[in-house]
XYZ file of N, CA and C in Angstrom:
720
model
N 69.546 75.077 131.733
C 70.820 75.764 131.678
C 70.593 77.244 131.988
N 71.459 77.823 132.789
C 71.347 79.236 133.171
C 72.035 80.093 132.109
N 71.311 81.025 131.521
C 71.877 81.894 130.508
C 72.394 83.176 131.137
N 73.556 83.609 130.688
C 74.067 84.901 131.128
C 73.204 86.011 130.538
N 73.076 87.153 131.225
C 72.290 88.253 130.659
C 72.916 88.734 129.360
N 72.065 89.210 128.465
C 72.556 89.708 127.185
C 73.435 90.932 127.409
N 74.524 91.018 126.645
C 75.400 92.174 126.712
C 74.744 93.356 126.004
N 74.928 94.570 126.519
C 74.365 95.732 125.823
C 75.061 95.942 124.480
N 74.339 96.496 123.534
C 74.885 96.814 122.222
C 75.235 98.293 122.198
N 76.471 98.616 121.802
C 76.872 100.015 121.722
C 76.187 100.695 120.549
N 75.793 101.916 120.746
C 75.179 102.702 119.673
C 76.150 103.818 119.287
N 76.660 103.786 118.068
C 77.654 104.785 117.665
C 77.030 106.147 117.468
N 77.865 107.155 117.510
C 77.439 108.509 117.195
C 77.512 108.723 115.692
N 76.525 109.374 115.155
C 76.498 109.656 113.717
C 77.526 110.746 113.417
N 78.425 110.460 112.511
C 79.478 111.414 112.188
C 78.998 112.360 111.099
N 78.981 113.638 111.429
C 78.645 114.688 110.467
C 79.793 115.688 110.436
N 79.759 116.588 109.499
C 80.844 117.571 109.379
C 80.916 118.487 110.591
N 79.858 118.544 111.409
C 79.897 119.387 112.610
C 80.780 118.786 113.696
N 81.087 117.478 113.606
C 81.808 116.805 114.685
C 83.212 117.360 114.887
N 83.856 117.827 113.834
C 85.233 118.297 113.982
C 85.341 119.817 114.014
N 84.211 120.517 114.070
C 84.273 121.973 114.187
C 84.413 122.415 115.640
N 84.222 121.493 116.559
C 84.416 121.789 117.985
C 85.084 120.567 118.611
N 85.863 120.747 119.674
C 86.547 119.613 120.282
C 85.550 118.578 120.788
N 85.608 117.337 120.312
C 84.673 116.323 120.789
C 85.037 115.876 122.201
N 84.047 115.386 122.909
C 84.289 114.866 124.251
C 85.221 113.661 124.157
N 86.288 113.619 124.967
C 87.229 112.501 124.867
C 86.607 111.204 125.370
N 87.189 110.066 125.004
C 86.666 108.793 125.504
C 86.760 108.726 127.022
N 85.766 108.086 127.629
C 85.825 107.853 129.065
C 86.785 106.722 129.365
N 87.311 106.683 130.577
C 88.286 105.664 130.955
C 87.717 104.270 130.707
N 88.424 103.507 129.884
C 88.026 102.132 129.631
C 86.847 101.960 128.698
N 86.300 103.051 128.164
C 85.147 102.951 127.266
C 85.477 103.650 125.955
N 85.093 103.062 124.834
C 85.427 103.674 123.552
C 84.450 104.774 123.160
N 84.895 105.655 122.330
C 84.032 106.614 121.635
C 83.926 106.111 120.201
N 82.727 105.808 119.755
C 82.536 105.144 118.464
C 81.687 106.029 117.559
N 82.163 106.225 116.338
C 81.499 107.062 115.353
C 81.172 106.234 114.116
N 80.011 106.488 113.528
C 79.608 105.845 112.285
C 79.461 106.916 111.215
N 80.186 106.752 110.114
C 80.128 107.704 109.005
C 79.482 107.047 107.802
N 78.532 107.726 107.203
C 77.913 107.264 105.955
C 78.605 107.983 104.808
N 79.159 107.212 103.909
C 79.984 107.782 102.846
C 79.180 108.775 102.009
N 77.937 108.448 101.683
C 77.156 109.348 100.828
C 76.880 110.684 101.509
N 76.853 110.697 102.846
C 76.618 111.948 103.571
C 77.851 112.842 103.601
N 79.057 112.241 103.565
C 80.287 112.998 103.784
C 81.199 113.068 102.573
N 80.852 112.339 101.526
C 81.730 112.284 100.345
C 82.056 113.666 99.807
N 81.044 114.495 99.617
C 81.273 115.814 99.031
C 81.993 116.749 100.004
N 81.768 116.567 101.305
C 82.413 117.435 102.287
C 83.902 117.151 102.405
N 84.299 115.883 102.287
C 85.716 115.550 102.478
C 86.514 115.663 101.179
N 85.840 115.626 100.014
C 86.566 115.622 98.737
C 87.559 116.780 98.620
N 87.163 118.032 98.932
C 88.138 119.127 98.793
C 89.214 119.132 99.875
N 89.037 118.336 100.926
C 90.016 118.299 102.018
C 91.077 117.231 101.824
N 90.762 116.225 101.017
C 91.656 115.075 100.908
C 93.037 115.458 100.393
N 93.099 116.387 99.442
C 94.387 116.747 98.854
C 95.339 117.412 99.814
N 94.811 118.096 100.843
C 95.675 118.812 101.784
C 95.850 118.073 103.106
N 94.859 117.268 103.510
C 94.950 116.606 104.810
C 95.647 115.249 104.744
N 95.414 114.501 103.686
C 96.021 113.173 103.588
C 97.481 113.292 103.173
N 98.313 112.391 103.711
C 99.722 112.414 103.312
C 99.890 111.696 101.980
N 101.105 111.690 101.469
C 101.337 111.142 100.131
C 101.002 109.656 100.059
N 101.293 108.915 101.128
C 100.973 107.493 101.141
C 99.481 107.249 101.110
N 98.731 108.040 101.876
C 97.274 107.888 101.891
C 96.679 108.253 100.531
N 97.172 109.314 99.930
C 96.661 109.707 98.612
C 96.957 108.625 97.571
N 98.132 108.017 97.667
C 98.490 106.966 96.714
C 97.611 105.734 96.901
N 97.340 105.378 98.159
C 96.487 104.209 98.404
C 95.071 104.449 97.911
N 94.560 105.668 98.105
C 93.218 105.979 97.602
C 93.194 105.906 96.077
N 94.208 106.476 95.413
C 94.233 106.504 93.950
C 94.372 105.110 93.358
N 94.981 104.181 94.106
C 95.194 102.828 93.599
C 93.926 101.981 93.607
N 92.905 102.424 94.314
C 91.657 101.667 94.354
C 90.910 101.840 93.029
N 90.447 100.745 92.466
C 89.882 100.790 91.121
C 88.458 101.348 91.094
N 87.659 101.052 92.111
C 86.256 101.459 92.104
C 86.100 102.829 92.756
N 85.280 103.681 92.154
C 85.043 105.009 92.722
C 84.464 104.912 94.123
N 83.571 103.931 94.370
C 82.977 103.779 95.697
C 84.036 103.459 96.740
N 85.037 102.654 96.364
C 86.119 102.339 97.304
C 86.994 103.558 97.565
N 87.279 104.333 96.523
C 88.081 105.552 96.721
C 87.342 106.524 97.626
N 86.031 106.688 97.399
C 85.241 107.586 98.242
C 85.253 107.102 99.693
N 85.060 105.799 99.899
C 85.046 105.262 101.250
C 86.374 105.443 101.950
N 87.472 105.211 101.245
C 88.796 105.391 101.836
C 88.998 106.849 102.249
N 88.656 107.769 101.369
C 88.870 109.188 101.680
C 88.001 109.620 102.852
N 86.746 109.194 102.895
C 85.891 109.558 104.021
C 86.484 109.022 105.316
N 86.888 107.747 105.328
C 87.427 107.154 106.552
C 88.672 107.877 107.016
N 89.594 108.158 106.117
C 90.894 108.685 106.539
C 90.896 110.191 106.744
N 90.093 110.913 105.983
C 89.947 112.344 106.278
C 89.244 112.525 107.620
N 88.168 111.766 107.859
C 87.463 111.874 109.139
C 88.363 111.467 110.298
N 89.174 110.432 110.108
C 90.113 110.041 111.157
C 91.054 111.186 111.496
N 91.621 111.809 110.491
C 92.546 112.923 110.754
C 91.834 114.112 111.406
N 90.629 114.415 110.934
C 89.906 115.550 111.509
C 89.561 115.290 112.977
N 89.117 114.076 113.298
C 88.781 113.771 114.684
C 90.023 113.720 115.564
N 91.097 113.093 115.073
C 92.329 113.077 115.855
C 92.845 114.504 116.082
N 92.787 115.333 115.048
C 93.216 116.718 115.226
C 92.389 117.438 116.274
N 91.058 117.195 116.257
C 90.183 117.832 117.247
C 90.464 117.294 118.649
N 90.654 115.970 118.773
C 90.954 115.394 120.077
C 92.287 115.893 120.638
N 93.293 115.979 119.776
C 94.657 116.260 120.229
C 95.003 117.739 120.179
N 94.151 118.549 119.576
C 94.426 119.979 119.493
C 95.551 120.312 118.531
N 95.659 119.574 117.415
C 96.685 119.837 116.415
C 96.027 119.923 115.045
N 96.790 120.408 114.074
C 96.284 120.441 112.710
C 96.133 119.001 112.197
N 94.999 118.678 111.581
C 94.814 117.301 111.099
C 95.917 116.826 110.164
N 96.454 117.731 109.343
C 97.518 117.333 108.412
C 98.829 117.053 109.131
N 98.957 117.503 110.390
C 100.185 117.289 111.151
C 100.173 115.988 111.944
N 99.052 115.260 111.948
C 98.988 113.983 112.664
C 99.916 112.984 111.972
N 100.795 112.374 112.751
C 101.761 111.413 112.216
C 101.384 110.011 112.669
N 101.312 109.088 111.722
C 100.948 107.716 112.040
C 102.176 106.812 111.991
N 102.214 105.871 112.909
C 103.230 104.826 112.892
C 102.528 103.489 113.073
N 103.248 102.420 112.823
C 102.745 101.075 113.072
C 103.548 100.453 114.203
N 102.842 99.947 115.216
C 103.520 99.209 116.269
C 104.025 97.876 115.718
N 105.028 97.290 116.350
C 105.484 95.968 115.905
C 104.373 94.932 116.041
N 104.284 94.055 115.062
C 103.303 92.969 115.112
C 103.653 92.026 116.261
N 102.713 91.701 117.139
C 103.015 90.782 118.238
C 103.374 89.371 117.789
N 103.013 89.018 116.558
C 103.286 87.663 116.070
C 104.700 87.554 115.515
N 105.062 88.481 114.594
C 106.355 88.366 113.924
C 107.289 89.538 114.186
N 106.839 90.541 114.937
C 107.591 91.758 115.248
C 107.831 92.628 114.025
N 107.170 92.336 112.915
C 107.283 93.178 111.736
C 106.551 94.495 111.928
N 106.828 95.508 111.090
C 106.239 96.851 111.264
C 104.845 96.966 110.673
N 103.956 96.053 111.038
C 102.596 96.110 110.505
C 101.575 95.781 111.592
N 101.891 96.188 112.826
C 100.958 95.989 113.929
C 99.913 97.089 113.988
N 99.380 97.318 115.173
C 98.301 98.289 115.345
C 98.774 99.695 115.012
N 97.999 100.479 114.226
C 98.386 101.862 113.931
C 98.307 102.718 115.187
N 99.142 103.754 115.219
C 99.263 104.541 116.441
C 99.717 105.952 116.066
N 99.413 106.907 116.945
C 99.999 108.239 116.883
C 101.006 108.311 118.027
N 102.296 108.416 117.746
C 103.291 108.326 118.818
C 103.186 109.472 119.804
N 103.394 109.129 121.080
C 103.512 110.145 122.119
C 102.220 110.706 122.653
N 101.070 110.100 122.314
C 99.795 110.611 122.823
C 99.018 109.467 123.471
N 98.220 109.764 124.503
C 97.463 108.711 125.211
C 96.104 108.445 124.575
N 96.080 108.278 123.269
C 94.826 108.052 122.566
C 95.057 106.977 121.514
N 94.235 105.945 121.547
C 94.312 104.862 120.567
C 93.093 104.923 119.659
N 93.209 104.359 118.479
C 92.121 104.443 117.511
C 92.102 103.214 116.625
N 90.966 103.008 115.969
C 90.827 101.941 114.985
C 89.787 102.377 113.967
N 90.007 102.014 112.722
C 89.110 102.390 111.627
C 88.756 101.139 110.835
N 87.507 101.021 110.446
C 87.073 99.937 109.574
C 86.058 100.509 108.595
N 86.032 99.947 107.411
C 85.054 100.415 106.434
C 84.545 99.244 105.608
N 83.315 99.378 105.202
C 82.698 98.489 104.238
C 81.968 99.381 103.261
N 81.444 98.834 102.208
C 80.857 99.695 101.180
C 79.750 100.570 101.763
N 79.959 101.884 101.700
C 78.958 102.845 102.150
C 79.069 103.282 103.588
N 79.841 102.573 104.428
C 79.912 102.895 105.855
C 81.351 102.827 106.357
N 81.660 103.692 107.316
C 82.960 103.670 107.992
C 82.704 103.717 109.498
N 83.462 102.925 110.246
C 83.368 102.890 111.701
C 84.703 103.339 112.265
N 84.673 104.309 113.187
C 85.883 104.825 113.814
C 85.720 104.730 115.325
N 86.723 104.180 115.992
C 86.673 104.017 117.448
C 87.920 104.632 118.067
N 87.726 105.303 119.213
C 88.815 105.940 119.947
C 88.721 105.505 121.403
N 89.870 105.300 122.050
C 89.870 104.873 123.448
C 91.198 105.265 124.083
N 91.243 105.206 125.426
C 92.491 105.518 126.120
C 93.351 104.278 126.331
N 92.908 103.136 125.802
C 93.708 101.917 125.763
C 93.563 101.312 124.371
N 94.281 100.236 124.112
C 94.235 99.608 122.785
C 92.804 99.296 122.383
N 92.482 99.561 121.117
C 91.108 99.404 120.642
C 91.134 98.837 119.230
N 90.135 98.033 118.908
C 89.957 97.525 117.557
C 88.497 97.616 117.170
N 88.221 97.907 115.916
C 86.841 98.027 115.428
C 86.721 97.323 114.093
N 85.531 96.783 113.827
C 85.288 96.161 112.528
C 83.828 96.312 112.158
N 83.574 96.545 110.877
C 82.217 96.617 110.336
C 82.196 95.841 109.033
N 81.143 95.060 108.817
C 81.037 94.225 107.628
C 79.584 94.172 107.157
N 79.413 94.036 105.832
C 78.103 93.696 105.298
C 77.837 92.220 105.577
N 76.573 91.851 105.727
C 76.267 90.440 105.922
C 76.698 89.672 104.671
N 77.398 88.553 104.847
C 77.929 87.816 103.697
C 76.868 86.938 103.052
N 77.156 86.466 101.864
C 76.311 85.477 101.221
C 76.552 84.106 101.817
N 75.640 83.194 101.536
C 75.759 81.850 102.103
C 76.996 81.139 101.592
N 77.475 81.489 100.384
C 78.682 80.849 99.865
C 79.915 81.254 100.663
N 79.965 82.515 101.090
C 81.084 82.977 101.917
C 81.045 82.299 103.279
N 79.865 82.190 103.866
C 79.727 81.510 105.157
C 80.230 80.078 105.053
N 79.813 79.375 104.012
C 80.224 77.976 103.849
C 81.732 77.864 103.657
N 82.327 78.810 102.924
C 83.754 78.730 102.625
C 84.632 79.046 103.829
N 84.161 79.913 104.724
C 85.027 80.408 105.797
C 84.714 79.836 107.175
N 83.608 79.142 107.345
C 83.239 78.641 108.668
C 84.336 77.765 109.266
N 84.977 76.928 108.459
C 86.000 76.026 108.989
C 87.278 76.750 109.409
N 87.408 78.041 109.074
C 88.587 78.796 109.519
C 88.421 79.313 110.939
N 87.215 79.202 111.505
C 86.917 79.752 112.819
C 87.226 78.746 113.929
N 87.102 79.192 115.168
C 87.242 78.308 116.321
C 86.238 77.161 116.175
N 86.600 75.930 116.523
C 85.668 74.808 116.348
C 84.314 75.011 117.016
N 84.287 75.680 118.169
C 83.006 75.898 118.830
C 82.176 76.942 118.090
N 82.838 77.903 117.471
C 82.099 78.865 116.644
C 81.528 78.165 115.410
N 82.314 77.293 114.788
C 81.816 76.545 113.635
C 80.603 75.710 114.030
N 80.642 75.098 115.232
C 79.510 74.304 115.701
C 78.292 75.186 115.949
N 78.504 76.372 116.490
C 77.385 77.292 116.735
C 76.731 77.707 115.411
N 77.548 77.960 114.392
C 76.988 78.327 113.094
C 76.232 77.156 112.480
N 76.768 75.940 112.618
C 76.087 74.774 112.062
C 74.733 74.555 112.719
N 74.609 74.971 113.992
C 73.349 74.798 114.706
C 72.312 75.852 114.339
N 72.728 76.912 113.659
C 71.785 77.962 113.246
C 70.960 77.481 112.053
N 69.710 77.902 111.940
C 68.971 77.636 110.700
C 69.669 78.341 109.546
N 69.615 77.780 108.343
C 70.359 78.356 107.210
C 70.116 79.848 106.999
N 68.871 80.292 107.183
C 68.579 81.697 106.938
C 69.211 82.615 107.984
N 69.588 82.065 109.133
C 70.202 82.882 110.181
C 71.706 82.863 110.176
N 72.319 82.024 109.337
C 73.771 81.875 109.384
C 74.545 83.122 108.924
N 74.112 83.832 107.867
C 74.877 85.024 107.489
C 75.001 86.041 108.626
N 73.916 86.312 109.354
C 73.986 87.273 110.461
C 74.846 86.724 111.592
N 74.730 85.426 111.890
C 75.535 84.825 112.954
C 77.007 84.839 112.577
N 77.303 84.522 111.323
C 78.695 84.554 110.878
C 79.256 85.969 110.983
N 78.478 86.975 110.562
C 78.951 88.359 110.629
C 79.209 88.783 112.070
N 78.403 88.298 113.015
C 78.667 88.605 114.425
C 80.016 88.033 114.849
N 80.240 86.758 114.520
C 81.520 86.136 114.872
C 82.677 86.896 114.238
N 82.564 87.155 112.951
C 83.690 87.727 112.211
C 84.044 89.117 112.720
N 83.038 89.979 112.919
C 83.345 91.343 113.362
C 83.889 91.344 114.785
N 83.357 90.496 115.663
C 83.900 90.404 117.021
C 85.358 89.963 116.982
N 85.627 88.942 116.176
C 86.969 88.390 116.109
C 87.942 89.393 115.498
N 87.539 90.022 114.393
C 88.462 90.957 113.760
C 88.694 92.187 114.630
N 87.665 92.689 115.317
C 87.872 93.814 116.231
C 88.871 93.431 117.321
N 88.721 92.245 117.884
C 89.624 91.769 118.933
C 91.047 91.631 118.405
N 91.216 91.033 117.222
C 92.551 90.832 116.668
C 93.200 92.157 116.263
N 92.392 93.106 115.799
C 92.936 94.429 115.497
C 93.386 95.122 116.778
N 92.615 94.950 117.852
C 93.034 95.513 119.127
C 94.340 94.902 119.620
N 94.484 93.591 119.468
C 95.735 92.923 119.839
C 96.907 93.414 118.992
N 96.600 93.846 117.764
C 97.648 94.285 116.853
C 98.115 93.213 115.904
N 97.522 92.021 115.979
C 97.934 90.928 115.095
C 97.161 90.933 113.791
N 95.952 91.467 113.801
C 95.090 91.318 112.651
C 94.891 89.849 112.338
N 94.676 89.550 111.077
C 94.408 88.174 110.677
C 95.672 87.323 110.624
N 96.803 87.877 111.082
C 98.003 87.069 111.227
C 97.902 86.061 112.358
N 96.957 86.248 113.262
C 96.712 85.281 114.334
C 95.699 84.255 113.843
N 95.920 82.986 114.179
C 95.036 81.909 113.734
C 93.617 82.174 114.216
N 92.661 82.205 113.284
C 91.274 82.484 113.642
C 90.673 81.398 114.523
N 91.302 80.244 114.580
C 90.808 79.150 115.420
C 91.215 79.313 116.886
N 92.059 80.286 117.175
C 92.629 80.391 118.518
C 91.654 80.937 119.551
N 90.710 81.767 119.147
C 89.886 82.519 120.099
C 88.408 82.263 119.849
N 87.681 82.029 120.921
C 86.246 81.755 120.831
C 85.473 82.995 121.248
N 85.066 83.800 120.275
C 84.262 85.002 120.535
C 82.779 84.697 120.539
N 82.364 83.672 119.793
C 80.974 83.239 119.831
C 80.088 83.874 118.788
N 78.995 83.162 118.471
C 78.031 83.613 117.472
C 76.708 84.064 118.074
N 76.560 83.977 119.385
C 75.277 84.237 120.018
C 74.803 85.673 119.792
N 73.511 85.813 119.541
C 72.921 87.144 119.431
C 72.858 87.854 120.772
N 73.113 87.131 121.863
C 73.108 87.741 123.195
C 74.392 88.492 123.496
N 75.381 88.387 122.596
C 76.612 89.129 122.778
C 77.823 88.231 122.723
N 79.017 88.832 122.562
C 80.242 88.044 122.477
C 80.629 87.452 123.822
N 81.441 86.403 123.759
C 82.012 85.833 124.969
C 83.046 86.797 125.549
N 83.213 86.728 126.837
C 84.199 87.586 127.484
C 85.608 87.065 127.226
N 86.498 87.975 126.857
C 87.885 87.635 126.601
C 88.745 88.208 127.716
N 89.655 87.431 128.276
C 90.479 87.926 129.386
C 91.227 89.198 129.004
N 91.047 90.240 129.817
C 91.749 91.497 129.602
C 91.136 92.419 128.575
N 89.984 92.022 128.016
C 89.364 92.821 126.968
C 87.861 92.927 127.188
N 87.291 94.025 126.719
C 85.841 94.177 126.626
C 85.474 94.225 125.155
N 84.649 93.294 124.723
C 84.226 93.221 123.325
C 82.721 93.438 123.281
N 82.274 94.382 122.463
C 80.855 94.708 122.363
C 80.427 94.741 120.905
N 79.193 94.326 120.656
C 78.584 94.551 119.359
C 78.213 96.028 119.232
N 78.189 96.513 118.002
C 77.839 97.903 117.720
C 76.643 97.908 116.775
N 75.610 98.669 117.108
C 74.396 98.739 116.297
C 74.631 99.656 115.105
N 74.628 99.079 113.892
C 74.890 99.882 112.697
C 73.802 99.738 111.640
N 72.696 99.103 111.983
C 71.585 99.026 111.039
C 71.535 97.711 110.298
N 70.400 97.443 109.697
C 70.171 96.190 108.998
C 71.139 95.967 107.855
N 71.468 94.703 107.633
C 72.360 94.354 106.547
C 73.831 94.435 106.886
N 74.162 94.846 108.113
C 75.548 94.983 108.527
C 75.713 94.470 109.962
N 76.949 94.182 110.323
C 77.294 93.869 111.704
C 78.577 94.631 112.019
N 78.781 94.922 113.310
C 79.990 95.649 113.724
C 80.290 95.312 115.170
N 81.537 95.504 115.544
C 81.961 95.245 116.918
C 83.162 96.122 117.236
N 83.395 96.316 118.536
C 84.562 97.058 119.011
C 85.125 96.314 120.206
N 86.457 96.274 120.293
C 87.156 95.610 121.397
C 88.102 96.614 122.042
N 88.096 96.674 123.380
C 88.924 97.638 124.113
C 89.686 96.895 125.198
N 90.973 97.153 125.290
C 91.785 96.530 126.348
C 91.418 97.123 127.694
N 91.294 96.266 128.693
C 90.989 96.731 130.046
C 92.284 97.175 130.736
N 92.139 98.133 131.630
C 93.303 98.624 132.358
C 93.669 97.676 133.494
């Protein structure tokens, strides 16, 4: 059998407080700009900014989280998002206004987040200790996850596309958590880019579990993102 060449893995830029002190280079046409933030590196830097940069809804959502680690992660992700958007767009970060596009499935107001009137799309994902932020000139979705336990893999495998479930079953048991995380992050990045999120049936799309890279999806470029051991990540960008 002839194997397709392995897809390249995107390497994100490390997000530090210096990133928003000067205008960052905008995304190239059809290619995302991807940033990785470590919560422990930025927690203290964003803490004094959260009260003035985040809007009332964001502050309420952060305060509603029960665990301090989750509150810290939320604030790092959303303060950094505002700071980067402000730097990209040349506006005050606190003046960035977010809206939700209509969901493609039900037309409800919970589709892909957007800043109205600007040619820049974004996506944010976080897991404990890490945040992934992606920017592009077309629709974009990003996802980052810790590798799951074997119980999670067993419970959720049947929710995936049948061919993905078969690919996971063919993996040796010790390799299934990493293979599952590849499938899940590719799929969630793609669905976030579509704007449906998990409202779309996970069985509908075959992104694949192969370590050689995701399957090609019509109209989209989906890439794995290198984020270090114990985690998996992916980004999906709509083609022009």
